[in-house]
Coordinates of C-alpha atoms and ligand atoms in Angstrom, one line a residue:
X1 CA 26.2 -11.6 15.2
X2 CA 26.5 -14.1 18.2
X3 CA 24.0 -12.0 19.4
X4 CA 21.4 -12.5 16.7
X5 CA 22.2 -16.5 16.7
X6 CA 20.8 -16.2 20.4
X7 CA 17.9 -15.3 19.2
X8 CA 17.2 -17.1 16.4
X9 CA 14.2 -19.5 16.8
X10 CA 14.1 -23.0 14.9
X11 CA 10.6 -23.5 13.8
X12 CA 10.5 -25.9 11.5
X13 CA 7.4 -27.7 12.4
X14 CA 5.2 -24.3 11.7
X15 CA 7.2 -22.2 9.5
X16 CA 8.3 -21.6 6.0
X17 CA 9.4 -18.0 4.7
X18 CA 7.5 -17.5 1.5
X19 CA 10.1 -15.8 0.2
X20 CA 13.3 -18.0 0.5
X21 CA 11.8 -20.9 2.2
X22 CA 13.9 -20.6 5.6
X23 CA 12.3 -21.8 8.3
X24 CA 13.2 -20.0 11.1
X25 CA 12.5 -16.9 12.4
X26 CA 14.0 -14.0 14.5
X27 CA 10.5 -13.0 16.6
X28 CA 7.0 -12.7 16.0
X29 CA 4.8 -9.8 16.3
X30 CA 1.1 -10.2 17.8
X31 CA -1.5 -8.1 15.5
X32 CA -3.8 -6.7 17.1
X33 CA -6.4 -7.9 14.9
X34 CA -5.2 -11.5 14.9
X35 CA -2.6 -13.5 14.3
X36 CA 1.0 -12.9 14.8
X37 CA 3.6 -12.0 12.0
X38 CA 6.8 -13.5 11.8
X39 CA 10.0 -12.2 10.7
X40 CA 12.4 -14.3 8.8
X41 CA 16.0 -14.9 10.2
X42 CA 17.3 -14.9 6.9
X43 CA 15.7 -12.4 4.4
X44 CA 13.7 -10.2 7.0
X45 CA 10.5 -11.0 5.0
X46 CA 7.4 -10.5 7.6
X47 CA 4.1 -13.1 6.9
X48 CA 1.1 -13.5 8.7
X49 CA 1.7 -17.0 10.5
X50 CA 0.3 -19.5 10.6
X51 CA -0.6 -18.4 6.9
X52 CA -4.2 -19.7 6.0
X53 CA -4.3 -21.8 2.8
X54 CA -5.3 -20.8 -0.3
X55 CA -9.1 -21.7 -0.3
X56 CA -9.3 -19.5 2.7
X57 CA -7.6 -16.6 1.7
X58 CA -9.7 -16.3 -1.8
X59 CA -13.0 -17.6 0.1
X60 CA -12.6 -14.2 1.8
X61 CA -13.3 -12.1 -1.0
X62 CA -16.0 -14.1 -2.6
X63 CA -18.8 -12.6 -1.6
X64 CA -18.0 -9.1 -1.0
X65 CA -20.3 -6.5 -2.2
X66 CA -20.4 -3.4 -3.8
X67 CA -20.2 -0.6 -1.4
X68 CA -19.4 3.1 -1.3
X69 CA -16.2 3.6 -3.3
X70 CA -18.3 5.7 -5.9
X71 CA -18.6 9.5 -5.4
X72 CA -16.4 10.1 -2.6
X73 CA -15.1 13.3 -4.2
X74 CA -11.7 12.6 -5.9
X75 CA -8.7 14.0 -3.8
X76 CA -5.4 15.2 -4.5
X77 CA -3.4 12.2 -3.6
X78 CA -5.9 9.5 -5.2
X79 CA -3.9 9.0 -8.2
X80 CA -0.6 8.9 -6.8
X81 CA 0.1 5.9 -9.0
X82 CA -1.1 6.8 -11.7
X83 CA 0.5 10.4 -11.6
X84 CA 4.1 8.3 -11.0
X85 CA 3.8 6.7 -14.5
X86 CA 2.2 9.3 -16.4
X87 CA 5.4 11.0 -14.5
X88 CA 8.2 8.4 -16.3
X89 CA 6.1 7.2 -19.5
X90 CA 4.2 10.0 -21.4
X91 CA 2.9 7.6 -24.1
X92 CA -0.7 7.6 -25.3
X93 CA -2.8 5.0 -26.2
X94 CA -1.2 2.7 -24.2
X95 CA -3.0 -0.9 -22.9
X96 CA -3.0 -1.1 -19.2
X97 CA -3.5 -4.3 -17.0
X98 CA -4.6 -3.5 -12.6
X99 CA -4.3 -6.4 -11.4
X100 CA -6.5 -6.7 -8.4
X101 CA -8.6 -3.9 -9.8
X102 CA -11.0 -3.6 -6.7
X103 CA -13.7 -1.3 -7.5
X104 CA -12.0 0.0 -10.7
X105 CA -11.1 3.5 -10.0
X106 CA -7.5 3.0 -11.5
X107 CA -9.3 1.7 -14.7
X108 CA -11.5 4.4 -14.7
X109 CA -8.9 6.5 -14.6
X110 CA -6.6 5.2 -17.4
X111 CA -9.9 5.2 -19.5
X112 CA -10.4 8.8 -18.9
X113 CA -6.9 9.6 -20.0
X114 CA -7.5 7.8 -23.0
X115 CA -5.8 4.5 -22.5
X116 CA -7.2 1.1 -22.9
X117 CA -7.4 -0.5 -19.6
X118 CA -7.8 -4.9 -18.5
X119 CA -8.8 -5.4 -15.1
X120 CA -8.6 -8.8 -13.4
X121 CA -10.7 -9.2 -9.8
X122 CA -11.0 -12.2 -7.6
X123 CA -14.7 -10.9 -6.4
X124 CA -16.9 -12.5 -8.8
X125 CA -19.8 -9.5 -7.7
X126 CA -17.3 -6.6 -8.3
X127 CA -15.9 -8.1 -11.9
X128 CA -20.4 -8.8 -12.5
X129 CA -20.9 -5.0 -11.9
X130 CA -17.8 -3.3 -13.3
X131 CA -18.5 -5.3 -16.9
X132 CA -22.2 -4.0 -16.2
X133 CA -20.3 -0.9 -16.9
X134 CA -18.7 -2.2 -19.8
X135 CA -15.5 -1.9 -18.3
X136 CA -12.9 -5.0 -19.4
X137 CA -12.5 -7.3 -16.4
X138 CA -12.1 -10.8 -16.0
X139 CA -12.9 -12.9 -12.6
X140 CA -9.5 -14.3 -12.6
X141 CA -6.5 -14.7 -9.8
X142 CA -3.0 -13.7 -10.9
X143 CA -1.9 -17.2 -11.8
X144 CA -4.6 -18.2 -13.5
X145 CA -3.8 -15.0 -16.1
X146 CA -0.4 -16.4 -16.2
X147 CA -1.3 -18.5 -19.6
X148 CA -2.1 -15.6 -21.7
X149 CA 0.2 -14.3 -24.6
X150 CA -0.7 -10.6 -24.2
X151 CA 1.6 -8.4 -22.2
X152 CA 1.2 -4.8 -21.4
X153 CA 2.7 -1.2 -21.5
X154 CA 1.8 -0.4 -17.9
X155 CA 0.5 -3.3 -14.8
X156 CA -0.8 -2.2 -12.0
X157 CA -1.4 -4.3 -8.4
X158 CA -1.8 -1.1 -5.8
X159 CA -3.0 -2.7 -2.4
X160 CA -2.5 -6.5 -3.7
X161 CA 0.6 -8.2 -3.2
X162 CA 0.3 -7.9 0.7
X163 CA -3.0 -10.3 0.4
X164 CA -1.3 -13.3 -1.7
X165 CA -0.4 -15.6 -0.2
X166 CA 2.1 -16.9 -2.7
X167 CA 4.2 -13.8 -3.4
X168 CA 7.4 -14.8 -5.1
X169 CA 4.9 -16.5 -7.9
X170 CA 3.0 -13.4 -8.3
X171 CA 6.2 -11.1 -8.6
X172 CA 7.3 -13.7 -10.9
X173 CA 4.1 -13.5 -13.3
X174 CA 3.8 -9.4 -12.9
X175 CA 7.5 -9.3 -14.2
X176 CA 6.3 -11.2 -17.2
X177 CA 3.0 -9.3 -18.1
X178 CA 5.3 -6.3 -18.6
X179 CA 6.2 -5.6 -22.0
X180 CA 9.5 -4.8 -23.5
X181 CA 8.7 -1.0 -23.0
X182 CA 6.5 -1.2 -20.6
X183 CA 6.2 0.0 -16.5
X184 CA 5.4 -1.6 -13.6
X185 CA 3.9 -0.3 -10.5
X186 CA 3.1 -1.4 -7.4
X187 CA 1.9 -0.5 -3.9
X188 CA 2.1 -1.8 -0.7
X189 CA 2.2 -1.1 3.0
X190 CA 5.3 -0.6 4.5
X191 CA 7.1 -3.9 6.0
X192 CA 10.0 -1.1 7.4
X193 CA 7.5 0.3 9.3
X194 CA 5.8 -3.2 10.8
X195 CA 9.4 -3.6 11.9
X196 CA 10.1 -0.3 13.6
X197 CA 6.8 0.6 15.1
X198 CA 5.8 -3.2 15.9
X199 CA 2.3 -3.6 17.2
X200 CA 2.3 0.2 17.3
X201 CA 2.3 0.0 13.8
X202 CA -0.9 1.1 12.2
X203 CA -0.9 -1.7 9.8
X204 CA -0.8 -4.3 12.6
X205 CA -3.8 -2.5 14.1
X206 CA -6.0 -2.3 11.0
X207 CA -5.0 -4.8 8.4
X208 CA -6.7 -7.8 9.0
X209 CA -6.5 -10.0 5.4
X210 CA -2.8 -8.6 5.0
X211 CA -0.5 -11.8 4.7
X212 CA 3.0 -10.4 3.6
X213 CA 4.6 -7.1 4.5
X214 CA 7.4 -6.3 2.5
X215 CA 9.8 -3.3 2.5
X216 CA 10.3 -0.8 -0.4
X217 CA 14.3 -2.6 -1.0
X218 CA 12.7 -6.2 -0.8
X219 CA 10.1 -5.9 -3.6
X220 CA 12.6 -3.7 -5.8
X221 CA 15.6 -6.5 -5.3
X222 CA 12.6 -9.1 -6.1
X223 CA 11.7 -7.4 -9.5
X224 CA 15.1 -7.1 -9.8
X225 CA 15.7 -10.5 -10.3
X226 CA 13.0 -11.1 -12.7
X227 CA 14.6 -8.5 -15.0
X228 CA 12.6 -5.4 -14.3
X229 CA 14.7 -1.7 -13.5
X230 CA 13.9 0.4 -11.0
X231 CA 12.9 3.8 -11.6
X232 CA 11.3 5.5 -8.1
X233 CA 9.7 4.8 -4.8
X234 CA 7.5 7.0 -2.8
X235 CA 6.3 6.6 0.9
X236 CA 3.1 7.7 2.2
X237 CA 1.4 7.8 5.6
X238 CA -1.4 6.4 7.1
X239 CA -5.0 7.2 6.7
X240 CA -8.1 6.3 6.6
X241 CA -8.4 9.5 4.4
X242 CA -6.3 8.1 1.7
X243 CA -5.5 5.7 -0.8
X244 CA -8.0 3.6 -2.5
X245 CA -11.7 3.2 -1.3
X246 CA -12.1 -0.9 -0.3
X247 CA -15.3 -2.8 -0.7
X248 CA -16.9 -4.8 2.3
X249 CA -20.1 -6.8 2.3
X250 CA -21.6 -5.9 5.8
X251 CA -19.2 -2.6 6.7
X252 CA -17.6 -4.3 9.7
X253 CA -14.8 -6.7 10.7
X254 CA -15.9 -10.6 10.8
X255 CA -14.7 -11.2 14.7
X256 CA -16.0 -14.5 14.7
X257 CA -14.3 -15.9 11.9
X258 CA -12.0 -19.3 11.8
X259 CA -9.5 -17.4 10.1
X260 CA -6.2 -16.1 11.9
X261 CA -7.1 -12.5 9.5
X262 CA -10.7 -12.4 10.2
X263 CA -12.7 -13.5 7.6
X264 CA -13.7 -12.2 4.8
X265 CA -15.7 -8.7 5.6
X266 CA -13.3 -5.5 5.6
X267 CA -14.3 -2.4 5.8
X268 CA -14.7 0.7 3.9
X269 CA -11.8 2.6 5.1
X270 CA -12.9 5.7 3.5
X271 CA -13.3 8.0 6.8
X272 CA -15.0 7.3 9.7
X273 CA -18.5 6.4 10.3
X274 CA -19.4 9.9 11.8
X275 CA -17.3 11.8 9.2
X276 CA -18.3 9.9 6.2
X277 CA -21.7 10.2 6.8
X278 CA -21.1 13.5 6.7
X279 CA -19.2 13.5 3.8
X280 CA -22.5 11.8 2.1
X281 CA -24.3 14.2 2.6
X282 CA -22.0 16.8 0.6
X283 CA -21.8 17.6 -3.1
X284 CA -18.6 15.4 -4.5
X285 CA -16.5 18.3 -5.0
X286 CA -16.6 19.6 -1.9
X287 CA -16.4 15.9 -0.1
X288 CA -12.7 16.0 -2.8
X289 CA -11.7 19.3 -1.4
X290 CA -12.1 18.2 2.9
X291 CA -10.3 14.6 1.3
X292 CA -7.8 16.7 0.0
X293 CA -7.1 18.9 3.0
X294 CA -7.4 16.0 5.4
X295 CA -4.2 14.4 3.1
X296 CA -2.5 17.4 2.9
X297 CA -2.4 17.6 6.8
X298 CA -1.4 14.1 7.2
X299 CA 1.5 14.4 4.9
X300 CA 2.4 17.1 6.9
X301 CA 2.3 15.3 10.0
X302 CA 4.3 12.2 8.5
X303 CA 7.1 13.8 7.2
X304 CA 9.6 12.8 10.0
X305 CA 8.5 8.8 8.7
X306 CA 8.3 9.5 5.0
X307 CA 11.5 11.0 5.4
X308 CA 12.7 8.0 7.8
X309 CA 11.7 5.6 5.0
X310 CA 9.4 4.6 7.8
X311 CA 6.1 5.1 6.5
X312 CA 2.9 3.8 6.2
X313 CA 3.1 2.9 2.9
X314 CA 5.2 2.9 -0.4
X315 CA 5.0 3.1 -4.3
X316 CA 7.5 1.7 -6.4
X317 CA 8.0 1.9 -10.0
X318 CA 10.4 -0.5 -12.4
X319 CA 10.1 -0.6 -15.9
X320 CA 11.4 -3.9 -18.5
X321 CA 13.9 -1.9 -20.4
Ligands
LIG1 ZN1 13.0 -15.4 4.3

């Protein structure tokens, strides 16, 4: 304990946990694409620091653009959170909200199973072209949904709480948007793994708008406390092979930027340039079936972390009741 008093570092003049407001910090980490993240001598939480304000952080996805998500050939693991709830809740018709809903594949895919599905986006282009497809999605952040009187059987935010930069208010409002039967699930890169791999940490070398990194425990305990139950968590690796397609404007990193993260470009993380312009080239079913291998064989090679707890990155589900 002396130990870890030692070591403690009083920065009050540049530091405020965003999750219990301490300010002072056990270490930082560099990222490797900017910015350091600091760990909080009290709760553990890790945040980019210094955090950029909130103009900043949503003037980075303001004007990105549409890009490949579409057709990449759907893959075994794609719908891991979907596949969770469908797991805990076998319902029908039931009215889902994704908050953060990117491109819309999780909408997309509630739809196809017959479920009524909201979407709110903070890219004004994406939320322009999904209701081009007629698909319900308001240009709206998380707290400015707050107001409304609807709440919902299942909410989504996969890939979204690590980019707000206000995440106890966000956990706070998600909480609420559930409804008294309803399911929660989110997903998020691994803060455990930030803290046992530091800047080895693949997160730390890719993630460049990621401003809080929780652990699987953390968020639980968080929902916890705003009256939500936990039901399962599931850790899985790193790839650039899985998880959700992301959208970028110009396909490449913003080096230049003013911002500790970057800026606001980010790129498709779908494969790698010489592999996914392969992959173009290919019918979508056989693009699913070399996605589907590719995840299989990383699974296999991340069992040691997924079993460690040490992982890439985490699902968690809680439900109200
Ligand atoms: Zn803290």
């Amino acid at each position: 304990m002396a130990k870890k008093k030692n070591r403690e570092i009083d920065a009050r003049d540049y530091y405020k946990c965003p999750v219990c407001s301490n300010c002072r910090l056990w270490r930082t980490i560099p990222r490797k694409v900017g910015g350091q993240v600091a760990e909080c001598s009290i709760c553990g939480h890790l945040t980019l620091w210094p955090l950029p304000n909130e103009k900043e952080v949503l003037s980075q996805y303001s004007e990105s653009a549409f890009l490949i998500a579409k057709n990449v050939g759907i893959a075994l693991f794609d719908h891991q959170a979907f596949d969770l709830l469908k797991k805990y809740d076998k319902r029908s018709n039931l009215h889902v909200l994704d908050v953060g809903c990117g491109l819309g594949e999780f909408l997309r895919k509630c739809i196809q199973e017959k479920h009524k599905a909201t979407g709110i986006e903070v890219t004004k282009n994406i939320v322009n072209q999904l209701q081009s497809e007629g698909l319900d999605v308001h240009n709206k952040t998380l707290s400015e949904f707050r107001n409304i009187q609807q709440r919902y059987d299942w909410v989504a935010c996969l890939d979204v709480i690590e980019h707000i930069r206000d995440p106890m208010t966000a956990i706070e409002v998600l909480a609420e948007l559930v409804n008294e039967k309803g399911f929660l699930v989110i997903q998020s890169p691994n803060g455990d793994a930030i803290k046992a791999y530091r800047e080895k940490a693949y997160g730390l070398q890719v993630d460049k708008e990621h401003l809080n990194y929780f652990s699987p425990e953390q968020l639980i305990r968080l929902f916890e406390l705003n009256g939500l139950t936990f039901v399962c968590k599931k850790y899985y690796p790193a790839s650039t092979l899985t998880g959700r397609a992301k959208v970028s404007s110009k396909n490449k990193y913003n080096n230049s930027s003013p911002m500790p993260n970057g800026g606001h470009t980010y790129r498709s993380n779908i494969a790698p340039d010489k592999i996914r312009s392969l992959m173009e080239k290919m019918p979508a079913r056989f693009r699913g079936i070399l996605r589907s291998s590719a995840q299989v064989l990383r699974y296999i090679g991340s069992i040691d972390e997924i079993l460690k707890g040490k992982a890439h990155g985490f699902i968690i589900v809680m439900k109200r009741h």
